[in-house]
Structure formats: structure tokens, C-alpha cells
mmCIF file of C-alpha atoms in Angstrom:
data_model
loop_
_atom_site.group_PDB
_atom_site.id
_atom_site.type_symbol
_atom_site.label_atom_id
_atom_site.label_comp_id
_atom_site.label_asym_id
_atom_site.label_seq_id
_atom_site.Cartn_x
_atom_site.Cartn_y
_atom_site.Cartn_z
ATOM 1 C CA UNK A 1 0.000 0.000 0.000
ATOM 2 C CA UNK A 2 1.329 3.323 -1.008
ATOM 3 C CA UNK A 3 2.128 6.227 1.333
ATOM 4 C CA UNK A 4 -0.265 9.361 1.569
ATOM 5 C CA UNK A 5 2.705 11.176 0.008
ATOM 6 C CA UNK A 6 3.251 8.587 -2.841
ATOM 7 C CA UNK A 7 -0.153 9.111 -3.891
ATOM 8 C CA UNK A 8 -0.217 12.618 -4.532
ATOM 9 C CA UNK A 9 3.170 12.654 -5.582
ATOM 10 C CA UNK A 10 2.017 9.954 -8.286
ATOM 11 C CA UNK A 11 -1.222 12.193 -9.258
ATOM 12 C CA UNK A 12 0.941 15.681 -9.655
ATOM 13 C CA UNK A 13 3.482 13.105 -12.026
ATOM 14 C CA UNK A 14 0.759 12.305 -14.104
ATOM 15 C CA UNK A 15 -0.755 15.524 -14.362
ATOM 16 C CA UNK A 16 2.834 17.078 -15.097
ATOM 17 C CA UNK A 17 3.511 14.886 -17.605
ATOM 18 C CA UNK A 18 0.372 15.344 -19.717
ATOM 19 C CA UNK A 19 0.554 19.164 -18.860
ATOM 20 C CA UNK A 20 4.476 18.728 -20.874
ATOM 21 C CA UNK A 21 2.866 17.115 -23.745
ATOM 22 C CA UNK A 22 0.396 19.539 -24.189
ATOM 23 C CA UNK A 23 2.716 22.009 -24.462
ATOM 24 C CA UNK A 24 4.643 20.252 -26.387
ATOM 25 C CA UNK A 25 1.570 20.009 -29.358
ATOM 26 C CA UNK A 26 1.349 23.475 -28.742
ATOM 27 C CA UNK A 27 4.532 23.940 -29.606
ATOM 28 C CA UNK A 28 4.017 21.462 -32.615
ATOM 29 C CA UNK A 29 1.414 23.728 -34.021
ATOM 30 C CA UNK A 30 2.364 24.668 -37.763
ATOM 31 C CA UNK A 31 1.051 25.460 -41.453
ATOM 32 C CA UNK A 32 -0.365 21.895 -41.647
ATOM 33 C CA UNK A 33 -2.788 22.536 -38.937
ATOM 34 C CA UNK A 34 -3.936 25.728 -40.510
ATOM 35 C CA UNK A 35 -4.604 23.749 -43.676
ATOM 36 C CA UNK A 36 -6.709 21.473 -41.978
ATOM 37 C CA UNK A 37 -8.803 23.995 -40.447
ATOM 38 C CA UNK A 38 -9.293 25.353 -43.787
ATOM 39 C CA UNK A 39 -10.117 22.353 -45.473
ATOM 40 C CA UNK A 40 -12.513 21.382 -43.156
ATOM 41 C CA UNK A 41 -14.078 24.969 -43.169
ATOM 42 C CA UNK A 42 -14.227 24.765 -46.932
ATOM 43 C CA UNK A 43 -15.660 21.009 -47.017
ATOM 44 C CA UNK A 44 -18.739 20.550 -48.971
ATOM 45 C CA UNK A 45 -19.484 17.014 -46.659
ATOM 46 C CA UNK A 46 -18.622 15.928 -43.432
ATOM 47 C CA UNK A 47 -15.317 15.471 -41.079
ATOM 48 C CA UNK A 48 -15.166 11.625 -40.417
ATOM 49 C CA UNK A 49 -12.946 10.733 -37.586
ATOM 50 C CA UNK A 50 -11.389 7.089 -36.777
ATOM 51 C CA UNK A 51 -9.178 5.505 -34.805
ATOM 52 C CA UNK A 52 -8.729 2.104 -33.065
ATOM 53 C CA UNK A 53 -8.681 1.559 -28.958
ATOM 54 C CA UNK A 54 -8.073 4.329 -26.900
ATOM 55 C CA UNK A 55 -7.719 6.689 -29.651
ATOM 56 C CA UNK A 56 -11.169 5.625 -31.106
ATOM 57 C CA UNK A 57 -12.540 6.801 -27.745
ATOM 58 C CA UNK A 58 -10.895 10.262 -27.909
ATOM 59 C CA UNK A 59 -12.019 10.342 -31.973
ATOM 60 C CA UNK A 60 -16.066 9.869 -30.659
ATOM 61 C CA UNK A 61 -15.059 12.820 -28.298
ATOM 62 C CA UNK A 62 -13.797 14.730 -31.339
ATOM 63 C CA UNK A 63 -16.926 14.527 -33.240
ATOM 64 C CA UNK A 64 -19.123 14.986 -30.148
ATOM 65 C CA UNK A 65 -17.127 18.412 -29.782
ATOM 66 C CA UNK A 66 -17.495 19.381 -33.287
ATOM 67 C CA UNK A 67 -21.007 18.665 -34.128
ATOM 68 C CA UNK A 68 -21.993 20.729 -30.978
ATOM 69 C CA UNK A 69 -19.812 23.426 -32.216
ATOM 70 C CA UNK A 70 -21.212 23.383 -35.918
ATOM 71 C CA UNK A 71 -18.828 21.230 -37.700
ATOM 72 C CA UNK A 72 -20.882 17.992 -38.891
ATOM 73 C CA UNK A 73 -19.018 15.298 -38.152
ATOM 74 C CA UNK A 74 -19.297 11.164 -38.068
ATOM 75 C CA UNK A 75 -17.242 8.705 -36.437
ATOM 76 C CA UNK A 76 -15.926 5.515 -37.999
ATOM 77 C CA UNK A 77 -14.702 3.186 -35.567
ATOM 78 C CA UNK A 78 -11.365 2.064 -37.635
ATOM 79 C CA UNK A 79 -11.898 -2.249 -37.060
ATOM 80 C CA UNK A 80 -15.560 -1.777 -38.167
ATOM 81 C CA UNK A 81 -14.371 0.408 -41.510
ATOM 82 C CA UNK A 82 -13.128 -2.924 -43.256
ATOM 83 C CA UNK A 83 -16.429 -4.256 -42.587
ATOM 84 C CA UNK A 84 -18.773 -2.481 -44.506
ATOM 85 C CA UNK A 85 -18.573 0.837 -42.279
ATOM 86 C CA UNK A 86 -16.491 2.520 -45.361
ATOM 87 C CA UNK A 87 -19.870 3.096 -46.950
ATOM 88 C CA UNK A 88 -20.424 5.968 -44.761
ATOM 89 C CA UNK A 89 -17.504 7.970 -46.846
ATOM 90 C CA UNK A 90 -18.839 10.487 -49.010
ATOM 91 C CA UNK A 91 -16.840 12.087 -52.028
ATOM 92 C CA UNK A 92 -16.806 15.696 -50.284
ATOM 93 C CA UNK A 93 -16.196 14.085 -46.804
ATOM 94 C CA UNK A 94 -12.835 14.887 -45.104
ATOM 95 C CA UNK A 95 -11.208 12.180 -42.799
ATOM 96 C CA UNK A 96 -8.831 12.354 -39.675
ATOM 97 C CA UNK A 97 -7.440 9.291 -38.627
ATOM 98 C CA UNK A 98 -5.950 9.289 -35.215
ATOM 99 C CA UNK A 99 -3.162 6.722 -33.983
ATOM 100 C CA UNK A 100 -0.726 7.114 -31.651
ATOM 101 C CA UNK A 101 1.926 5.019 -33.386
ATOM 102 C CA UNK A 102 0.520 5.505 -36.776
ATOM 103 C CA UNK A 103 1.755 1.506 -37.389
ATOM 104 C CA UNK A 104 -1.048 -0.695 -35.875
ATOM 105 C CA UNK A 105 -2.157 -3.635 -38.291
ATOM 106 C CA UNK A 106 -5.368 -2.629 -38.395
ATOM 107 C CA UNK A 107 -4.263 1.835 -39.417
ATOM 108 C CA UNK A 108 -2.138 -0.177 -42.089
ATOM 109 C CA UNK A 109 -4.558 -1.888 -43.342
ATOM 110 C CA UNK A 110 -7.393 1.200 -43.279
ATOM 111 C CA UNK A 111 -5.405 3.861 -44.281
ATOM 112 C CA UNK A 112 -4.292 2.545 -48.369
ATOM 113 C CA UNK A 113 -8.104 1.896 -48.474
ATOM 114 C CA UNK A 114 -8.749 5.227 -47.618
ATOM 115 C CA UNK A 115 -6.849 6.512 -49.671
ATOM 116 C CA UNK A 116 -7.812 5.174 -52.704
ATOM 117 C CA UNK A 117 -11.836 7.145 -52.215
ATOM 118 C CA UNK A 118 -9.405 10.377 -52.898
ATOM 119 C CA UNK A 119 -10.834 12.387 -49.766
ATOM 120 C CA UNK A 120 -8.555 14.308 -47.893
ATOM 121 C CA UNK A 121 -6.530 12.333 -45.045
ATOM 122 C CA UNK A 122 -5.512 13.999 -42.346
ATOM 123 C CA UNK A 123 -3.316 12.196 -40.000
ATOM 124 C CA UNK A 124 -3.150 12.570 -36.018
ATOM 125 C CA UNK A 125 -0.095 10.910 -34.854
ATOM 126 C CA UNK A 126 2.728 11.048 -32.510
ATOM 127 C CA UNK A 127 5.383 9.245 -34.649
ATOM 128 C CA UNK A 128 6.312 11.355 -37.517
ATOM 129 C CA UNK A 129 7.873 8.437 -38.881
ATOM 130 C CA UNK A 130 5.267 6.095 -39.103
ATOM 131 C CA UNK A 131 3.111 4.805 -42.138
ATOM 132 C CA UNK A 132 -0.287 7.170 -41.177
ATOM 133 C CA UNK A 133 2.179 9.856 -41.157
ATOM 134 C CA UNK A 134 4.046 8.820 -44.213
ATOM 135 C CA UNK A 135 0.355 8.318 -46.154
ATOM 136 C CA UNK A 136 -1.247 11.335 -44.888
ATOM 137 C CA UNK A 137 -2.047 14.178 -47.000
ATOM 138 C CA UNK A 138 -1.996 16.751 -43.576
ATOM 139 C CA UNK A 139 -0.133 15.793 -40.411
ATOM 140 C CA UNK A 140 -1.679 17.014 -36.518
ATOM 141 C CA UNK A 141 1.639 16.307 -34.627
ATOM 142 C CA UNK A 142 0.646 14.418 -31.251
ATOM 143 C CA UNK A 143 4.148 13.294 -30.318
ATOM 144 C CA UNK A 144 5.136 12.873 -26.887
ATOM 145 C CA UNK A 145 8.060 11.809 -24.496
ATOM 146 C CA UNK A 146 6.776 9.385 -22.603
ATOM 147 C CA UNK A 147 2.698 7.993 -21.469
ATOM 148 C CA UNK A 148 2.192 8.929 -17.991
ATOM 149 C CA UNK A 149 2.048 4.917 -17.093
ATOM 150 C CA UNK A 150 5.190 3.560 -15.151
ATOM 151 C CA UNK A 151 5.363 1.036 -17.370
ATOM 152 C CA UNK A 152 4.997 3.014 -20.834
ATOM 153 C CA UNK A 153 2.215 1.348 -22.023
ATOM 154 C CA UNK A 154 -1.435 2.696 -21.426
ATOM 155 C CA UNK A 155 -2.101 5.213 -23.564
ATOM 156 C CA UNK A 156 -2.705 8.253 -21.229
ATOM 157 C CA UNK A 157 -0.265 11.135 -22.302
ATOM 158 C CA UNK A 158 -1.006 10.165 -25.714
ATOM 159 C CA UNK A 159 -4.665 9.995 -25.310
ATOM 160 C CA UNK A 160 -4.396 13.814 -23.472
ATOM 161 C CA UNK A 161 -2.037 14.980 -25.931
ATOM 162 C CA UNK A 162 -5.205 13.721 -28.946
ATOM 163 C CA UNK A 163 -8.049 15.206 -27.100
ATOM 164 C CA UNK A 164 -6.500 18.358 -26.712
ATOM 165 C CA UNK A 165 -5.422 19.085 -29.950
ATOM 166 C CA UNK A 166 -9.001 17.747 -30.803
ATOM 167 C CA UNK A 167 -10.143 20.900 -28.805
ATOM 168 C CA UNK A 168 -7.938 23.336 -30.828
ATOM 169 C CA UNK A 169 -9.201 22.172 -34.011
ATOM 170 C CA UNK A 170 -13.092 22.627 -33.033
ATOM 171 C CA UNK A 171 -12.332 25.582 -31.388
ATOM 172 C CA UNK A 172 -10.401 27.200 -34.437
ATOM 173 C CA UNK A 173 -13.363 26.229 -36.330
ATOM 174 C CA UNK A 174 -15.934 27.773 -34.135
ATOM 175 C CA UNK A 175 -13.982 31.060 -34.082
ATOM 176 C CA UNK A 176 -13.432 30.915 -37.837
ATOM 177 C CA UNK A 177 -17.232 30.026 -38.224
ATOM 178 C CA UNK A 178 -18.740 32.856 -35.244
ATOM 179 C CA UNK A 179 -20.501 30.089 -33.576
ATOM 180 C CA UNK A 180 -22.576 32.799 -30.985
ATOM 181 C CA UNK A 181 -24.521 31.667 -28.288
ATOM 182 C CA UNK A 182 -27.813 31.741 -30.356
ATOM 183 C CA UNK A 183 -26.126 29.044 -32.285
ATOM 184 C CA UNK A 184 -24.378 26.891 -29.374
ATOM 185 C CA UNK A 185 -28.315 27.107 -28.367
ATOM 186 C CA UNK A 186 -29.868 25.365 -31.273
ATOM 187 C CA UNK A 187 -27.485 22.368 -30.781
ATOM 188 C CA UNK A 188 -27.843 22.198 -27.259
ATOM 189 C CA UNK A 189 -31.569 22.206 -26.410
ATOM 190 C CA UNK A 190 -31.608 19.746 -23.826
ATOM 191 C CA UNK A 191 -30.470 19.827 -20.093
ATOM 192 C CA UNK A 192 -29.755 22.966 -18.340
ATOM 193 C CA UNK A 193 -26.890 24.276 -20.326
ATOM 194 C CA UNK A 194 -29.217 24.528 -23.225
ATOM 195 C CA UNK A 195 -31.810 26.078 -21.090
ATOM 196 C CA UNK A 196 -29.556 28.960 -20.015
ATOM 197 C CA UNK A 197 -29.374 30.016 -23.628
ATOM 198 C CA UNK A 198 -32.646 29.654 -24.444
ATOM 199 C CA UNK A 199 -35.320 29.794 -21.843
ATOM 200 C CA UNK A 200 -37.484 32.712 -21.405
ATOM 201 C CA UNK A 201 -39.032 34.279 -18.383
ATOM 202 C CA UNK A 202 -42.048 33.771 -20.278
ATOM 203 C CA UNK A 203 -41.798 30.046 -20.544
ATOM 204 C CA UNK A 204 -41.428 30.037 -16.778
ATOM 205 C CA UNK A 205 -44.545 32.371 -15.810
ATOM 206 C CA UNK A 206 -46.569 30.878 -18.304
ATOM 207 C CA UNK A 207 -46.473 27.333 -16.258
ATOM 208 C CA UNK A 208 -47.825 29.601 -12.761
ATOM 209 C CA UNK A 209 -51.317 30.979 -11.838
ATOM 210 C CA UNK A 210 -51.293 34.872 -12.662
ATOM 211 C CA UNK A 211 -52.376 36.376 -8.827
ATOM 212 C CA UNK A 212 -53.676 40.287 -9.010
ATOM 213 C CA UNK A 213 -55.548 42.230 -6.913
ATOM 214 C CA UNK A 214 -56.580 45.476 -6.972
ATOM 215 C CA UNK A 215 -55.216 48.219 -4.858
ATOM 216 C CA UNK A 216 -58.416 48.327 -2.676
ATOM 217 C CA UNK A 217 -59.018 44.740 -2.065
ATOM 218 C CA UNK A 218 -58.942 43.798 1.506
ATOM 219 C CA UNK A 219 -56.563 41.702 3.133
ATOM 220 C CA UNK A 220 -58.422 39.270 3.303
ATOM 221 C CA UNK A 221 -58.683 38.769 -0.203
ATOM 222 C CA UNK A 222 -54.754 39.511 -0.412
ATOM 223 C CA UNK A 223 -54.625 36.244 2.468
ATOM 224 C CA UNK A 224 -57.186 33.877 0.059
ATOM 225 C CA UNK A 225 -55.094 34.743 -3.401
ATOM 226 C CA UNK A 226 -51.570 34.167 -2.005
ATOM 227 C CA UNK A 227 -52.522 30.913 -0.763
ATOM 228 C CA UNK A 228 -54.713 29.770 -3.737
ATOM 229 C CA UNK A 229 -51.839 30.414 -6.404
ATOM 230 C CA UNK A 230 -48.912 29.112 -3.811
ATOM 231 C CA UNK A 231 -46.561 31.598 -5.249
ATOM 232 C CA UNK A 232 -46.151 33.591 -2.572
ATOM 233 C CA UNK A 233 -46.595 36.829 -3.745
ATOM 234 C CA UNK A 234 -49.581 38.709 -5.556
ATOM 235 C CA UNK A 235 -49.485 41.580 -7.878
ATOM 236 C CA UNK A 236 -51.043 44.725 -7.111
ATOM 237 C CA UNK A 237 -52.325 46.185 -10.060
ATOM 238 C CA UNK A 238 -54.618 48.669 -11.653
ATOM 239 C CA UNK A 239 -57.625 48.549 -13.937
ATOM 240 C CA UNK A 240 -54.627 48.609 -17.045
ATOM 241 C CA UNK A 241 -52.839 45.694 -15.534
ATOM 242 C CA UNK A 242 -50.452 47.847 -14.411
ATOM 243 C CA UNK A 243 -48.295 46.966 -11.663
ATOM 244 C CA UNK A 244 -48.511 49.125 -8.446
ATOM 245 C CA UNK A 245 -46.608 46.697 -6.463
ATOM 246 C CA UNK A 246 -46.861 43.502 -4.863
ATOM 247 C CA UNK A 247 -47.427 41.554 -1.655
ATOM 248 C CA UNK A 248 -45.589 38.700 -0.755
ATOM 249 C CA UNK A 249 -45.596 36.316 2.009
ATOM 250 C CA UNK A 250 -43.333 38.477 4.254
ATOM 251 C CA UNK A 251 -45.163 41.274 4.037
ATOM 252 C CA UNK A 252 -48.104 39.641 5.454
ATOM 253 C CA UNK A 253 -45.809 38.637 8.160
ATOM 254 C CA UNK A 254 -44.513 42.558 9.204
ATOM 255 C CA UNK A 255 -48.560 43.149 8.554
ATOM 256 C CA UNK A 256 -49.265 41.122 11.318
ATOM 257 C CA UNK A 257 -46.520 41.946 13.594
ATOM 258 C CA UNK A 258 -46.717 45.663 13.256
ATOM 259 C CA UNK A 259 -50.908 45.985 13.630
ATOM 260 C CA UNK A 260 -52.939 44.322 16.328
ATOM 261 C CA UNK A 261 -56.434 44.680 13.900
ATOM 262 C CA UNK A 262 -56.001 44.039 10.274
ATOM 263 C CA UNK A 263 -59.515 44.666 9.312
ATOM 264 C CA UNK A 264 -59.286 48.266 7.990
ATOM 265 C CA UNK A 265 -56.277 47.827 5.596
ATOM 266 C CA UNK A 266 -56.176 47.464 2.455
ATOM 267 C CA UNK A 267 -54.049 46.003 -0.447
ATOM 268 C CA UNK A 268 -52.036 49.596 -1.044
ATOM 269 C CA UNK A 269 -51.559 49.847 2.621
ATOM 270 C CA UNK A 270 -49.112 46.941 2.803
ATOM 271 C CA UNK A 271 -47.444 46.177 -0.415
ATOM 272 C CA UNK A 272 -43.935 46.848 -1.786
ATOM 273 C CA UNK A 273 -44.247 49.602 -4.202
ATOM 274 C CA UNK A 274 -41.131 49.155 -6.131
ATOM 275 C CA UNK A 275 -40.991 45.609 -6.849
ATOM 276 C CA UNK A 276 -38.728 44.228 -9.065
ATOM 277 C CA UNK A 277 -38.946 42.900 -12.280
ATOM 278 C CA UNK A 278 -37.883 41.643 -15.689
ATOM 279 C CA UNK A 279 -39.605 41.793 -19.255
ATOM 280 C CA UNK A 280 -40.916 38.496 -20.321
ATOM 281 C CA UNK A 281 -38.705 38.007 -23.316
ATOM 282 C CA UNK A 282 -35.580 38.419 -21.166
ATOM 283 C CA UNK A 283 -33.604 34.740 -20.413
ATOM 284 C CA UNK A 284 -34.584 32.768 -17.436
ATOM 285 C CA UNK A 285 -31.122 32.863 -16.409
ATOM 286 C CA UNK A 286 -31.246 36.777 -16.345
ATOM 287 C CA UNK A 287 -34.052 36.149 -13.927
ATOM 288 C CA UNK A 288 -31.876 33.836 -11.793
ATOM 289 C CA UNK A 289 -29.412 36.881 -11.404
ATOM 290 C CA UNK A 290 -31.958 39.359 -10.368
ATOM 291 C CA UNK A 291 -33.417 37.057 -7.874
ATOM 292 C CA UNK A 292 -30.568 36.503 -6.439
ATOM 293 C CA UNK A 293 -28.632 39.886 -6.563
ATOM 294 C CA UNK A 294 -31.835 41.044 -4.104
ATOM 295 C CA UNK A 295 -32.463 37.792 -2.245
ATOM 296 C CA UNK A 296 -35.765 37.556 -2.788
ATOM 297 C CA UNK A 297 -37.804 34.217 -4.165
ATOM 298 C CA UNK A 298 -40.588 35.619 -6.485
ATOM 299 C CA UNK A 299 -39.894 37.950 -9.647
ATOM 300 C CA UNK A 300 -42.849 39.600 -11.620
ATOM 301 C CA UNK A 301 -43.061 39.722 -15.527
ATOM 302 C CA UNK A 302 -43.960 42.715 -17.675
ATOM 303 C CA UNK A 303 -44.709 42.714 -21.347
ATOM 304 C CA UNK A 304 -43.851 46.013 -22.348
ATOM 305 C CA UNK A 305 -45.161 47.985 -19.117
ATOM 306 C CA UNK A 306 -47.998 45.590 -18.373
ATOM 307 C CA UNK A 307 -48.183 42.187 -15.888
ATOM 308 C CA UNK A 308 -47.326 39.515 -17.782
ATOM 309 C CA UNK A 309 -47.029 36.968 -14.609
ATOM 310 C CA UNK A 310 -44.573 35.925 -11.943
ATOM 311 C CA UNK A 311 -41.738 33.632 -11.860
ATOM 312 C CA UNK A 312 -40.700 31.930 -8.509
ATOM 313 C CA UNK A 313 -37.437 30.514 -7.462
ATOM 314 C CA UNK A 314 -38.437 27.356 -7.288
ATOM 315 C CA UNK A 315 -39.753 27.336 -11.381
ATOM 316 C CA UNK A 316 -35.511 28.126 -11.718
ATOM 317 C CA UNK A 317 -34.569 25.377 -9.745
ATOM 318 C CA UNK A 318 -37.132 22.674 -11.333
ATOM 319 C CA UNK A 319 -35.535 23.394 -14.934
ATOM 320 C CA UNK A 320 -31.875 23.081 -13.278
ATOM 321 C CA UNK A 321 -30.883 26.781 -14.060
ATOM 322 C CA UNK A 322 -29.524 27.091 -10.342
#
């Protein structure tokens, strides 16, 4: 069993050594990897990526990352290619093969067939002298000193040395293409990340009762419509719908604490008369800040300067935007 200290010293190793590598691709970087972005910017079809083992694994990652980032992309798994997967090769389609020793029996048997479909063949390797490299059309240099396993054989520095470079290319891409936000939206609808970018206060208020009351009601009526919309808070509004302010659960509290008879008040005499709020075509997440910037739970809507409806923490937290 290892010592406390010979466990973190082995972590730091490992992370040291893939931080080097890393590095070292940066420093790697040249006119090939410039062509490659601009052959894949100025490809008519798709980028398919393969590799075998680990690097097949980082190659899946590759495509995930570009195909969220508006590069269409398809992964060939490089065993299943000499099956029947070649078929998936289209004439405008450009291909990245990753390897880390450019020489396994299965890269030297995939890469003369992919060459003969006359697409593009970009090669991501770490030895410069190996047949994928030799074959290649465009060269992504991966090489490294050593893997980050004792025994020099898992493919870990290698593997971190692929995925990162991976992450150059799709973000060179994105840059080159001005993938916005609007766009990173329409590929990611799903899940809260997508609902950051795209989720309205709207959408939110438009799932919750609309409370109002006007200025005059009595609090009594206040009492029955905060607790038959369980939001917490009513608006106060006028015979346009526009707010005058709004009561909320903790007014009704400092109401009761500060008057021994509530009988004779009145809506206006106990509500917040600059209550804040946020149009309803403004993002949820917006919402989110301005809830919490004041620390309070319920936010109205407006369209234009009219109530639209009211958006409680808890709607935030339900669609994960906390």
C-alpha cells in the first residue's frame, strides 16, 4: 500500500507529464494545422474521424465536440471500416485518422483503403515516422516523451495529448465560423446548459397561476389569493394591468406583527411599491441573477409595461438553471 505522500506525488506526475505534452503540441502547431482547419471549413461534406482503442474513444469525443460546435461530423470506428462501415464515406467528406503510433495492423490496413476514395486524409499521430504519417495528405503532430504509465504502455499522455489538440481544431473552427450563443443554443436544447441560452421568463410564468388584486381589495382577499396560487406573492395592479406593487408572504408577516387589527387595511396599505422585475422576453437565467442579486424568491413579468405573470425561485430550480 502506497504512502499518503506517494499518492499525490504519483497524481501531480501524471498531471505534469500530460501538462508537458500539451505544451509540447502546442509547440508542434504549424502550417499543416492551418490547412486542416481550412479544409474542413471549406468542405462541402462531413469530417469523419477514426481511430482504433483508446484513440477511437478520444475520436467519438472529437466529433461529439465538433457537431456541438457546428462542424458535422461522423465517427468511424477504424476495425468496423473494413467491414462495410467505409460506406459511410462520401466524395466531399474529409477524414482524420488518429493513432498514436501511426503503425497498428489494423491503421495499415485502413489507411491505403482510404486513400484510394481520394478524400482528404488527415493524420493525427505522434510518430512522424510512421506509415499514417508517411500516407497522410496533412499531419496534426501528437508526439510525446513518454505515457504517464510507469510502465509506458497505457495510452494516457497520448490519449491527453489527442483530445486536446481535438479541442484546438473545433475551437479554431468555431472562431473561424462565429458560432454565438444563439447558435451553441440550437445544438444544445436539452439539459440545463441549453436552457440557459434559451429559456425565457415567459416560458417560466406561463407554467404559474397569474395572482392580481386590486389596490383596494382587503386583506383578506390579499390572504385567500396568495394561498390559492402558492406563489407567494400577488401583484397589485390597476384597472390597465399595471403593476402598483406587490405583496408577498413576508409582508403579510410585518402586517401582522406591526398591527394588532387588520380589518381596515387594504391592499395599497401593505405592499412593496417598487418591486422588481424583468420583461418576459428576457432569459430565465437573467431572472436567476436578479433574484438573487436582491435575495428575494418571487420575480414579476412585464410585457412592455404591463403584468405579464410571476416567476418563482423554485420554477428556476425545477428546470436546473440554479
Amino acid at each position: 500500500m502506497k504512502s499518503k505522500k506517494s499518492i499525490i506525488q504519483s497524481a501531480i506526475s501524471t498531471l505534469e507529464l500530460e501538462a508537458a505534452a500539451i505544451m509540447n503540441v502546442a509547440r508542434n502547431i504549424n502550417d499543416d494545422f492551418e490547412k486542416v482547419v481550412t479544409s474542413i471549413l471549406q468542405c462541402k461534406g462531413r469530417v469523419i474521424v477514426t481511430g482504433i482503442g483508446k484513440s477511437a474513444i478520444i475520436a467519438q469525443k472529437i466529433v461529439a465536440t465538433f457537431n456541438s460546435t457546428g462542424t458535422p461530423a461522423i465517427f468511424m470506428h477504424a476495425a468496423d471500416a473494413i467491414h462495410g462501415d467505409l460506406g459511410m464515406i462520401q466524395i466531399d467528406d474529409v477524414i482524420i485518422c488518429l493513432s498514436k503510433s501511426g503503425n497498428t495492423p489494423e491503421i495499415k490496413v485502413l489507411v491505403p483503403l482510404l486513400k484510394t476514395s481520394g478524400n482528404l486524409l488527415i493524420g493525427m499521430v505522434g510518430e512522424l515516422s510512421s506509415f499514417l504519417a508517411e500516407q497522410a495528405d496533412l499531419i496534426l503532430n501528437t508526439a510525446f516523451e513518454k505515457e504517464a504509465c510507469p510502465h509506458n504502455l497505457a495510452p494516457t499522455t497520448s490519449t491527453t495529448a489527442q483530445l486536446a489538440l481535438g479541442d484546438a481544431l473545433a475551437i479554431c473552427l468555431l472562431e473561424c465560423r462565429e458560432f454565438n450563443e444563439a447558435d451553441f443554443a440550437k445544438y444544445h436544447p436539452g439539459g440545463s446548459l441549453g436552457k440557459k441560452l434559451y429559456l425565457k421568463a415567459r416560458d417560466l410564468a406561463l407554467s404559474n397561476e397569474k395572482p392580481s388584486i386590486s389596490p383596494a381589495a382587503p386583506v383578506k382577499d390579499v390572504l385567500i389569493e396568495i394561498s390559492k396560487n402558492r406563489l407567494g406573492a400577488v401583484a397589485v395592479v390597476d384597472n390597465g394591468n399595471h403593476i402598483l406593487g406587490v405583496i408577498t408572504d413576508g409582508d403579510i408577516r410585518r402586517m401582522l406583527e406591526n398591527n394588532n387589527t387588520i380589518e381596515h387595511l387594504k391592499a395599497e396599505d401593505i405592499m412593496g411599491r417598487t418591486p422588481k422585475s424583468i420583461q418576459h422576453d428576457a432569459l430565465a437565467v437573467d431572472a436567476l441573477e436578479i433574484i438573487k442579486q436582491n435575495n428575494i424568491t418571487q420575480l414579476l413579468v412585464l410585457e412592455q409595461n404591463t403584468y405579464f405573470g410571476i416567476i418563482h425561485l423554485h420554477d428556476l430550480l425545477n428546470e436546473g438553471i440554479v
